[in-house]
Coordinates of C-alpha atoms in Angstrom, one line a residue:
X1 CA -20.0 17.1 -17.8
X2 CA -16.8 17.3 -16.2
X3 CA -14.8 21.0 -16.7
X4 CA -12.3 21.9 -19.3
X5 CA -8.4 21.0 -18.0
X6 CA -7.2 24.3 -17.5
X7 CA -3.9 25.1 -19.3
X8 CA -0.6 24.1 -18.1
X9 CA 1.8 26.9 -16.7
X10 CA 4.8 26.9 -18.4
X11 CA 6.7 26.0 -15.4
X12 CA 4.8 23.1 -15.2
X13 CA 5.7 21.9 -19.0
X14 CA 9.2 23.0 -17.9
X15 CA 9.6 21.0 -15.0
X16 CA 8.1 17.8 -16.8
X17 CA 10.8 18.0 -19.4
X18 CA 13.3 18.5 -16.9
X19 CA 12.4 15.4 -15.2
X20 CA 12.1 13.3 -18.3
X21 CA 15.5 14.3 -19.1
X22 CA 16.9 13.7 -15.9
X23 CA 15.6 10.8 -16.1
X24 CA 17.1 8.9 -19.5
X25 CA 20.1 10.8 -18.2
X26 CA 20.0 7.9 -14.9
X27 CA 19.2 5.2 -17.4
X28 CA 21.7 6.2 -19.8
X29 CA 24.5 6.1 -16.9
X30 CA 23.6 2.9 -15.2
X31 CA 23.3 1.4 -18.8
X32 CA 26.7 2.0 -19.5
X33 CA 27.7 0.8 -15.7
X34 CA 26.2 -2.7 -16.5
X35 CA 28.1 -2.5 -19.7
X36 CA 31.1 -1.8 -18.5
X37 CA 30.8 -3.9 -15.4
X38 CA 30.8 -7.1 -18.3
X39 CA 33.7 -6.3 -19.6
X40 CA 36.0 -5.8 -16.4
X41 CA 37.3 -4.1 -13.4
X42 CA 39.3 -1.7 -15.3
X43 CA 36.3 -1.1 -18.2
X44 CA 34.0 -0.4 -15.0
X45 CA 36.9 2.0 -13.4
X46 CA 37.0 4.1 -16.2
X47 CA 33.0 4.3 -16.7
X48 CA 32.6 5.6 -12.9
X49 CA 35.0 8.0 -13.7
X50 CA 33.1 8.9 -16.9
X51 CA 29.7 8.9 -15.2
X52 CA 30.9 11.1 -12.3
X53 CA 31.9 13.8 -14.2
X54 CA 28.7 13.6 -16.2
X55 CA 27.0 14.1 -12.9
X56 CA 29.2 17.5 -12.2
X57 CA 27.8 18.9 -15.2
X58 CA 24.0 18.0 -14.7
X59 CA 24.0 19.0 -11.6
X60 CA 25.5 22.0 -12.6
X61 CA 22.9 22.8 -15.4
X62 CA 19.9 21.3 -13.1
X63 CA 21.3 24.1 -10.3
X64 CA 21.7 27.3 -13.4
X65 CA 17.4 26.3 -14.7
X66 CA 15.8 25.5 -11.4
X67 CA 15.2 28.2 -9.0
X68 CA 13.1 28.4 -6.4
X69 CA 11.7 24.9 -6.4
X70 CA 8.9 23.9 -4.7
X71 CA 8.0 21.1 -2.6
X72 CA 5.9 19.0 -5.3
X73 CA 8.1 19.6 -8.3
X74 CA 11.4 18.2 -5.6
X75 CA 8.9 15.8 -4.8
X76 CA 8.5 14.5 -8.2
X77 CA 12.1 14.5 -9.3
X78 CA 12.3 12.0 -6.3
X79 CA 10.1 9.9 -7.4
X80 CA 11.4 9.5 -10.8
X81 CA 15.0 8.9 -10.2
X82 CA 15.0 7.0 -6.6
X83 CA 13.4 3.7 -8.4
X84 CA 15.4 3.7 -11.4
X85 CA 18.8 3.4 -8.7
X86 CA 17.4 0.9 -6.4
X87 CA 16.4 -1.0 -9.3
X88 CA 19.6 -0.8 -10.3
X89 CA 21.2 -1.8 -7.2
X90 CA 19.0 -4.6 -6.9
X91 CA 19.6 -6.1 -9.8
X92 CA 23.3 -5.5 -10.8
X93 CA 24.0 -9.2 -9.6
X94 CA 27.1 -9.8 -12.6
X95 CA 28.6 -6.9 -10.7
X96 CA 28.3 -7.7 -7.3
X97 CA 29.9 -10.9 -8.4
X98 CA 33.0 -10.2 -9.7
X99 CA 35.9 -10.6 -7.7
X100 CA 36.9 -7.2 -8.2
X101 CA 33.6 -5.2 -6.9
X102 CA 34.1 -3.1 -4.0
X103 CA 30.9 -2.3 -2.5
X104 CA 32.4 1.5 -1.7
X105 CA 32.7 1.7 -5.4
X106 CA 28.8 0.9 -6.1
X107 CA 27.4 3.3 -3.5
X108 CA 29.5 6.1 -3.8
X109 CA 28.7 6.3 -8.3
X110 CA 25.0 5.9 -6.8
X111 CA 24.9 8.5 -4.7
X112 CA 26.4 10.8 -7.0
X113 CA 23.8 9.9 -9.6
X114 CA 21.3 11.0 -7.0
X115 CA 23.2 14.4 -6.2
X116 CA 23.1 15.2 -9.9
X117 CA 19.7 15.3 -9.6
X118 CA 18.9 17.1 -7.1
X119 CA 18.2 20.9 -7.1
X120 CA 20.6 22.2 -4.3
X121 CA 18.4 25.1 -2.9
X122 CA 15.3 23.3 -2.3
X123 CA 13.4 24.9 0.9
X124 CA 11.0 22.3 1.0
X125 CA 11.4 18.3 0.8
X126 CA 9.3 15.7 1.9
X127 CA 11.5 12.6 1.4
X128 CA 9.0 9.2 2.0
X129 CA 11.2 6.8 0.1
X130 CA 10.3 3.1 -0.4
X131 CA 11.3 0.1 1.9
X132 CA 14.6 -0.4 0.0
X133 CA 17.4 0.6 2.7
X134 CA 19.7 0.9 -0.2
X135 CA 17.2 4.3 -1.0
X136 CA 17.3 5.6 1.9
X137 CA 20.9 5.3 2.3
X138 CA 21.4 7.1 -0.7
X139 CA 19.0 9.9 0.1
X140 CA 20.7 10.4 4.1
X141 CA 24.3 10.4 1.9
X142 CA 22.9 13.3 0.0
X143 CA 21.7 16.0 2.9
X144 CA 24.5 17.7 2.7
X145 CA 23.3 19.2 -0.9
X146 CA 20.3 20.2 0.6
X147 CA 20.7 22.0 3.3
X148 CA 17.7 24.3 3.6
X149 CA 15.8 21.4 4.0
X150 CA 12.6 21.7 6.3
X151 CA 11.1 18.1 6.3
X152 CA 12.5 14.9 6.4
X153 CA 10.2 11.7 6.7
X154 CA 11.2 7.9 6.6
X155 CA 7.5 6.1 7.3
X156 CA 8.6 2.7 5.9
X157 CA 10.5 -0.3 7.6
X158 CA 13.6 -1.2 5.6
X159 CA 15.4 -4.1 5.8
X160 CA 18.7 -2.3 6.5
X161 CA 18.9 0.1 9.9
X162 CA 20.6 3.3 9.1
X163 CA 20.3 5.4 11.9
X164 CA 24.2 5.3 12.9
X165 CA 24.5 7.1 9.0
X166 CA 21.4 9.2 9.8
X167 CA 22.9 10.4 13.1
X168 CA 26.2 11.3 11.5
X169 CA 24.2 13.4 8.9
X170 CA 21.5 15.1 10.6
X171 CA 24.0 18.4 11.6
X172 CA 23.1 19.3 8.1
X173 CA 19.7 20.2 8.6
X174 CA 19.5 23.3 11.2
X175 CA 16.4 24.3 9.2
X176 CA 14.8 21.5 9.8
X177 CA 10.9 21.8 10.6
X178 CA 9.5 18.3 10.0
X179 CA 11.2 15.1 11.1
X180 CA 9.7 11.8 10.9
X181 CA 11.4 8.7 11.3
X182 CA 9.2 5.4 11.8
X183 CA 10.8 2.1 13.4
X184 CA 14.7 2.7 13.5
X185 CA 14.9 6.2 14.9
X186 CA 17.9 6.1 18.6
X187 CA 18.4 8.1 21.2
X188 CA 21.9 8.6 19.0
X189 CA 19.6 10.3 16.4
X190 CA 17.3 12.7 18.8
X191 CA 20.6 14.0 20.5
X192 CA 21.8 15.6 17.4
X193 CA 18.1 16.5 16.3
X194 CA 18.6 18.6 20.2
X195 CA 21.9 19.8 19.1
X196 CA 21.4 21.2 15.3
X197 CA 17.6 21.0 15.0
X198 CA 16.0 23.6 17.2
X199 CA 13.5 25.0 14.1
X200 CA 11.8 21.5 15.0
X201 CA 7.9 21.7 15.1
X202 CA 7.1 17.8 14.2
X203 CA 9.0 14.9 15.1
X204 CA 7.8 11.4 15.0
X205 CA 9.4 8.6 16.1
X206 CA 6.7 5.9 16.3
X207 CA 7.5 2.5 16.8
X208 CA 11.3 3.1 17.2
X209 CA 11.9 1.2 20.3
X210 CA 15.2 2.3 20.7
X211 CA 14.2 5.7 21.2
X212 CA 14.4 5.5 25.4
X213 CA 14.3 8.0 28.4
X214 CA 17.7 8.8 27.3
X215 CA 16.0 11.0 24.8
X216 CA 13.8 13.2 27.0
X217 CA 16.5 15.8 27.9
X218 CA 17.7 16.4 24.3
X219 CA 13.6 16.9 22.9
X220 CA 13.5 19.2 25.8
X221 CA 16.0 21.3 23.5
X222 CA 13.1 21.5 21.2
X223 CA 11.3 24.4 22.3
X224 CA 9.1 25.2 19.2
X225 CA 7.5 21.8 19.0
X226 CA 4.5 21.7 18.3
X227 CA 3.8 18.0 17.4
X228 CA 5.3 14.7 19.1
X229 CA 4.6 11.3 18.5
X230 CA 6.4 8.6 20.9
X231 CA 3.6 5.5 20.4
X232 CA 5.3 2.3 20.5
X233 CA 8.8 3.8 21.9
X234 CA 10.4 2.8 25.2
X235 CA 10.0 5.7 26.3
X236 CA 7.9 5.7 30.0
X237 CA 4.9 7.4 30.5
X238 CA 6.6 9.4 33.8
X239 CA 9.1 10.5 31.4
X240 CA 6.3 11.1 28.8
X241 CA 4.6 13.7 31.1
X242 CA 7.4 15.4 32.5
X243 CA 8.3 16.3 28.8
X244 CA 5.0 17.5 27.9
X245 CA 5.1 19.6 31.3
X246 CA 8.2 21.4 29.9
X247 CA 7.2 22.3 26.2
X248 CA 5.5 25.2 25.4
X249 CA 4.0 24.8 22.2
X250 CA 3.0 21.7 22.4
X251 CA -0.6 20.7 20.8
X252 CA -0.8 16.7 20.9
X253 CA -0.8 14.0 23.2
X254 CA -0.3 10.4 21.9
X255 CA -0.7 7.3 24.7
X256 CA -1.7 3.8 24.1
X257 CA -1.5 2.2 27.3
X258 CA -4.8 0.5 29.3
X259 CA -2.8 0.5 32.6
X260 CA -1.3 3.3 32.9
X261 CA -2.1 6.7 32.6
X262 CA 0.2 9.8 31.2
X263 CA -2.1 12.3 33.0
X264 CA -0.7 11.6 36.4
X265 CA 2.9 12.7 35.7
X266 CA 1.8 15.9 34.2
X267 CA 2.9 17.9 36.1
X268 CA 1.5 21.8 35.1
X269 CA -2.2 22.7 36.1
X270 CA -3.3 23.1 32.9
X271 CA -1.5 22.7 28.8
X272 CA -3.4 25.4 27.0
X273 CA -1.7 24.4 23.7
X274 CA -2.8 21.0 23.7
X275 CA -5.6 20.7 21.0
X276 CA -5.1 17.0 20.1
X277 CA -5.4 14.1 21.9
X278 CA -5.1 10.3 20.8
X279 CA -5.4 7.2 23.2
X280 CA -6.9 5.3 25.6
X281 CA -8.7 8.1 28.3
X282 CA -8.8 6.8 31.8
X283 CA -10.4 9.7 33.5
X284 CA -12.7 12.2 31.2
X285 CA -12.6 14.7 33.9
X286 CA -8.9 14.8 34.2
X287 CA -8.4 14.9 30.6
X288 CA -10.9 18.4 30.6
X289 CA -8.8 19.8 33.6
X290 CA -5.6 19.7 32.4
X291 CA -6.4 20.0 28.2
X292 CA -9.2 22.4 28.6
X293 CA -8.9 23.3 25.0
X294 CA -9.3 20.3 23.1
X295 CA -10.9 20.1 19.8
X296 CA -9.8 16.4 18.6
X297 CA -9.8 13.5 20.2
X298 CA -8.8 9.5 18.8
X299 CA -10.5 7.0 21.7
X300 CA -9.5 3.6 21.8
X301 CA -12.9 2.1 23.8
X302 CA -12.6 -1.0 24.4
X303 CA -16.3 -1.2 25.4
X304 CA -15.6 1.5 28.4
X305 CA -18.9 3.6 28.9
X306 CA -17.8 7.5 27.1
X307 CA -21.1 9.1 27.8
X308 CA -18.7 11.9 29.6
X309 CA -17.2 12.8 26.4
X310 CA -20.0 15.5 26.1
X311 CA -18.0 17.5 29.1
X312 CA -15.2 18.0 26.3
X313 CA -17.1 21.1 25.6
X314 CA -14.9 22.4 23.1
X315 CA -14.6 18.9 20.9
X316 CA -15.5 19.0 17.3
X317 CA -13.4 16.2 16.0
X318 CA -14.0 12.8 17.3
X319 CA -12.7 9.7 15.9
X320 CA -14.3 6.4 18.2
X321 CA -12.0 3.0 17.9
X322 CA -13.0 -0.3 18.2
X323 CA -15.8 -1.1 20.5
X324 CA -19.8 -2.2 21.1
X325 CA -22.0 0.9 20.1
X326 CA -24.4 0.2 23.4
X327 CA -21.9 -1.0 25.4
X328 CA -19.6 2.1 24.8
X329 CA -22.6 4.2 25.0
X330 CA -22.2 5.8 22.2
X331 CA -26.0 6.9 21.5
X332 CA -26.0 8.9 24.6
X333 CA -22.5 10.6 23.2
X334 CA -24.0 11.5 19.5
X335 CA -27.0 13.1 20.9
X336 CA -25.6 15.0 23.5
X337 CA -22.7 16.4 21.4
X338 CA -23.2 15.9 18.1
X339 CA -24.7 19.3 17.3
X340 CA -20.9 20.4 17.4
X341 CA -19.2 17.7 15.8
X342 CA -17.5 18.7 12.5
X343 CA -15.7 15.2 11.7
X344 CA -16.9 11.6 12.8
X345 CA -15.3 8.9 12.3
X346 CA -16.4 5.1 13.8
X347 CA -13.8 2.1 13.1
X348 CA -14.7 -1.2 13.7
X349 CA -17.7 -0.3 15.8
X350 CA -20.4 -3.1 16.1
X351 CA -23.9 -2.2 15.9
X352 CA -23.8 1.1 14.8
X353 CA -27.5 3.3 14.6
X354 CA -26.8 5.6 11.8
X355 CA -30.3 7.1 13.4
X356 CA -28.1 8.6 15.7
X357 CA -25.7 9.9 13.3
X358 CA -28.1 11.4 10.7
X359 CA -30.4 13.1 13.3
X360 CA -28.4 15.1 16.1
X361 CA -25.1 15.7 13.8
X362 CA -26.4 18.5 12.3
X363 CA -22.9 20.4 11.6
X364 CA -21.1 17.4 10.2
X365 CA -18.8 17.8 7.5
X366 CA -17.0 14.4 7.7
X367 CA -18.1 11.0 8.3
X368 CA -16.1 8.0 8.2
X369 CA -17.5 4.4 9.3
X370 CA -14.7 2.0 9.1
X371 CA -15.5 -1.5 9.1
X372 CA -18.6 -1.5 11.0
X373 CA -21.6 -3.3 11.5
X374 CA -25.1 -1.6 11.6
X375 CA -28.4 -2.0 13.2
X376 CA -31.5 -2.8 11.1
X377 CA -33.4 0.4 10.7
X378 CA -37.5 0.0 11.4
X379 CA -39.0 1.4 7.9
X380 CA -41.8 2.6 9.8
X381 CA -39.8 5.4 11.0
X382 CA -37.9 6.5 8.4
X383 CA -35.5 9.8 9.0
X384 CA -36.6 12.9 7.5
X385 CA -35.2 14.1 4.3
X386 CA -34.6 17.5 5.0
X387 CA -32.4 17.3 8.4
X388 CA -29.6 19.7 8.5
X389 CA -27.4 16.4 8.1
X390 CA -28.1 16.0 4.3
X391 CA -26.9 19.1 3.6
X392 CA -23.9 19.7 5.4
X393 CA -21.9 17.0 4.7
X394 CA -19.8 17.0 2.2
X395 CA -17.1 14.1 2.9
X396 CA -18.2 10.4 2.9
X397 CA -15.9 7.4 3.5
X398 CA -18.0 4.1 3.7
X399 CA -15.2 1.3 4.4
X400 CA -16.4 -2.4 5.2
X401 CA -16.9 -6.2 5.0
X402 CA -19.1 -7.6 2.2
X403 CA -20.4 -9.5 4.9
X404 CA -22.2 -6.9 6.9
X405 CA -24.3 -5.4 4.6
X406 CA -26.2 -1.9 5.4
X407 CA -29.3 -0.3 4.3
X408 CA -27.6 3.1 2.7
X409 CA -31.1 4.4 1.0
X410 CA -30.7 7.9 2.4
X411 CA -27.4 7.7 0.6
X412 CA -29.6 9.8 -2.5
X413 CA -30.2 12.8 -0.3
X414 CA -27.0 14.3 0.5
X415 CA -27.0 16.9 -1.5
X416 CA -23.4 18.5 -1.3
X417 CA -21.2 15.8 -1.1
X418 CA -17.8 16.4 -2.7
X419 CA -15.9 13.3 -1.6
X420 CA -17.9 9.8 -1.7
X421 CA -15.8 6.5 -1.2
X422 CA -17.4 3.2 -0.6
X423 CA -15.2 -0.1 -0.7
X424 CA -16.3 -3.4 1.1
X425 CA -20.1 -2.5 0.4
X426 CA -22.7 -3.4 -1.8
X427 CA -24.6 -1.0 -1.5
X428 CA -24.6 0.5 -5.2
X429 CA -26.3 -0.3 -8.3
X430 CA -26.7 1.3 -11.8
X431 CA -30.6 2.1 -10.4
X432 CA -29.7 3.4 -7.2
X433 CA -26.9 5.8 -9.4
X434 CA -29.9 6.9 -11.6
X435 CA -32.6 7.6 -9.1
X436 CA -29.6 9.3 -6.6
X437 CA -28.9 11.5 -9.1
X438 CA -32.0 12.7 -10.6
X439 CA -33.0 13.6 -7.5
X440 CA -29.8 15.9 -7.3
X441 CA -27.3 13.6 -5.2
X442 CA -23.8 14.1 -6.3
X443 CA -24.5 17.2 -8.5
X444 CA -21.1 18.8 -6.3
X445 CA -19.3 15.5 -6.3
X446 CA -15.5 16.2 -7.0
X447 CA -14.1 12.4 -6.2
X448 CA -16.2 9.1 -6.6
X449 CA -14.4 6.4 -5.6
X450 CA -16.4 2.8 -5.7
X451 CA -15.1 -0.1 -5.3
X452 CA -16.8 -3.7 -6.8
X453 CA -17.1 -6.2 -4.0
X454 CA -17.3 -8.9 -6.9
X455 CA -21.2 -9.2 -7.5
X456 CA -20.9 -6.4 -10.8
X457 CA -23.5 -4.1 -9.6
X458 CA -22.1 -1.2 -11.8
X459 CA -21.6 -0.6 -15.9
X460 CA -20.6 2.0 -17.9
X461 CA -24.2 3.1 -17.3
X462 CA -23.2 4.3 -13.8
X463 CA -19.9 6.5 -15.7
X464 CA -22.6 8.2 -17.9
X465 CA -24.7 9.1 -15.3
X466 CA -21.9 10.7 -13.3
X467 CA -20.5 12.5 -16.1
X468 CA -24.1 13.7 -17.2
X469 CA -25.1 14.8 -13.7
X470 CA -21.9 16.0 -12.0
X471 CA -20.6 18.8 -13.7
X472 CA -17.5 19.4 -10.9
X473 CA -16.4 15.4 -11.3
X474 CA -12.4 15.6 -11.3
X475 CA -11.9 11.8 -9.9
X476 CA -13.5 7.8 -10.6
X477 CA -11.5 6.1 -8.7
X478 CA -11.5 2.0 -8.5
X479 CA -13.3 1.9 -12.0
X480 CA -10.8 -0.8 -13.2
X481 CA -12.5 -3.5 -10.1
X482 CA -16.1 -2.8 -11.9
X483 CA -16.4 -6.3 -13.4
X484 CA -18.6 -5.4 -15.8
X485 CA -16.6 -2.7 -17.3
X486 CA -14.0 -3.9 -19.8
X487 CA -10.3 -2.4 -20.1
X488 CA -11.2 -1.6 -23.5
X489 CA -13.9 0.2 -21.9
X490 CA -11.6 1.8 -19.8
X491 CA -9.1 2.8 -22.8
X492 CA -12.2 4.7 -24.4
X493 CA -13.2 6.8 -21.7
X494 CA -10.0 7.8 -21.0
X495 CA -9.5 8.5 -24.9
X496 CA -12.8 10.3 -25.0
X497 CA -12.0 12.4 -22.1
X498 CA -8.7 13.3 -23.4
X499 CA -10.1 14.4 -27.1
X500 CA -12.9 16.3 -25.2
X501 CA -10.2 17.5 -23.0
X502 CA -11.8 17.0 -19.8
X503 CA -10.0 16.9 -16.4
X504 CA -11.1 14.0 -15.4
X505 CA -8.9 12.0 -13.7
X506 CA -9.5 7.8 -13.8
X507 CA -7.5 5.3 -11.2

């Protein structure tokens, strides 16, 4: 059975309370706005005056409880209060038209509801807000009460462009360690990261196509950056290589191109920092001359033979994309390196041999095979149960198409995994559960997430197995897809597990 939830810290129980009151303290505020905002301008007037002040003093008693935040607990207060202001915002439509609204008005009681609410001497916050611009407005209007901030990310695609506001902000943030910035980062925005941002080790600025060559000189500023991501900029690849040339302590390189090639406008013999690469690789041997130390590589195939990947001496994490096992070679690259791999990870691979996985990857502690199709194993030579294989993995990701089925029977005899996910498959039954596990699969599973493909091959007879067998089980995830197990089902275990107080957690 599953272990007993360990006590909350009191900090813990603290910081929940906090954030429940911080919480009905937003909802009280904008539900005296909306009132207000009904009765008229100068009804309105007086209630952002009223809330305002009411924001001084939370923020002040938020500021004299929490000290020494950390990253999670900011995280969390984030997540509470940003969706109950954007819904606001979207939805406030008797006050947006009155004659009398002034959009100034709106944003600037807003952003002061999210200032309350922040704890001012946060070291660490990850900001990944929703898609709403209106959010991430609000949160680059507040960086000035956080100015020991370290990371700053913006991954979705909003609907409104704020990098002018972002640009005009960013000379808050000279602690800055992490910046990412998907779609609308500008040159505008890199300049000042070059001017105030020097503690930079990450910045991504992926598909931001108005980052340009203009913004080579300033990330040359950057001189403890470890990490740079310019896929799907307009940045060229000459100017690419010149920058990696010139930093230090750089570890990645990131290039999606099938013409050209970044490796020829590098201009230093060798970049000993670089430990990472992702892309398309034109010329293996080039790639081992000047990245002699590389441990990862993402290859985008493309059917091109990669049989010289086994040079890459020093490679232990390789993820292959998209591509014809045979016609990529990829047999020849398992068995001549796969003694050292540590993570493998296949997407949308056609005519995969797990044969070649299972026997000569004898180290692996990660596989994922992302919608891939398999060849038919020959049942008169089946693998042997015991290879080193089965027992050192201990992550499994299976991720397909119902319609390319597998043959997962040696699925029962890996002994240590702690992560199992399988979605797209039908590979699973309530029998195949029982036999796996009496045979001592999954007795060290930690996360089982399966997902039902719609035939209903697992029950609540698959559950009791797991929580029988498993005694380190902390996740079932996907059990609500199970078509043959109830919600009422559902609301039991969950019950069950909370009288029992287990820590088990159900998605």
């Amino acid at each position: 059975m599953p272990k007993l939830k360990q006590p909350c810290k009191l900090q813990d129980l603290v910081m929940l309370r906090v954030v429940k009151m911080l919480r009905k303290a937003c909802e009280s505020w904008i539900r005296a706005l909306r009132e207000a905002a009904l009765t008229g301008s100068v009804a309105y007037l007086k209630e952002t005056q009223n809330v305002t002040a009411d924001c001084d003093t939370v923020h002040e008693l938020l500021t004299s409880l929490l000290t020494g935040i950390s990253a999670q607990q900011a995280a969390l207060i984030l997540k509470e209060i940003i969706p109950v202001i954007t819904n606001y915002d979207d939805n406030c439509w008797e006050l947006k038209r009155a004659s009398w609204y002034q959009d100034e008005k709106h944003n600037t009681v807003c952003v002061k509801m999210l200032r309350a609410v922040l704890p001012a001497g946060a070291k660490e916050f990850v900001i990944n807000c929703r898609s709403s611009g209106f959010a991430q407005k609000l949160i680059i209007q507040t960086l000035a009460t956080v100015p020991d901030l370290t990371a700053l990310t913006f991954h979705t695609n909003t609907e409104i462009n704020n990098s002018a506001l972002l640009a005009s902000n960013i000379h808050h943030l000279k602690n800055l360690q992490e910046f990412e910035y998907f779609y609308h980062c500008t040159d505008d925005v890199v300049e000042q990261l070059g001017l105030h941002c020097t503690e930079l080790k990450t910045v991504n600025l992926r598909e931001s196509l108005a980052v340009t060559d203009t913004s080579i000189r300033h990330l040359m500023k950057l001189r403890k950056l470890e990490y740079l991501n310019l896929t799907y900029t307009d940045v060229s690849f000459p100017s690419y290589g010149s920058l990696l040339s010139r930093l230090p302590m750089i570890r990645n390189i990131d290039m999606l191109s099938l013409i050209d090639d970044v490796f020829n406008y590098i201009r230093k013999q060798e970049l000993c920092t670089v430990t990472q690469f992702s892309g398309f690789i034109h010329n293996i041997n080039i790639v081992r001359q000047k990245c002699p130390n590389l441990t990862k590589a993402k290859v985008y195939t493309f059917n091109k033979d990669l049989k010289n990947l086994t040079a890459l001496i020093g490679l232990v994490n390789l993820h292959i994309i998209n591509g014809n096992y045979e016609k990529c070679n990829l047999g020849a690259v398992l068995i001549g390196m796969g003694h050292r791999l540590i993570d493998l990870c296949l997407y949308d691979i056609t005519d995969v041999n797990i044969a070649h996985i299972v026997m000569p990857c004898s180290s692996l502690k990660r596989l994922v095979l992302k919608g891939c199709t398999f060849v038919s194993q020959n049942k008169n030579s089946a693998l042997d149960t015991y290879l080193p294989h089965y027992k050192s993995l201990i992550i499994l990701k299976l991720i397909g198409n119902s319609s390319h089925q597998t043959d997962f029977h040696h699925l029962r005899y890996y002994d240590n995994l702690q992560v199992f996910e399988c979605k797209g498959l039908d590979i699973l039954t309530d029998d195949f559960i029982r036999d796996a596990t009496r045979q001592g699969a999954f007795r060290n599973i930690l996360r089982f997430w399966v997902e039902d493909t719609g035939l209903g091959a697992l029950t609540m007879s698959t559950v009791e197995l797991l929580l029988q067998h498993c005694e380190h089980l902390r996740e079932i995830g996907l059990l609500r897809s199970w078509r043959r197990v109830t919600l009422s089902q559902c609301s039991d275990l969950i019950e069950r597990m909370r009288s029992m107080n287990f820590d088990l957690q159900l998605d």
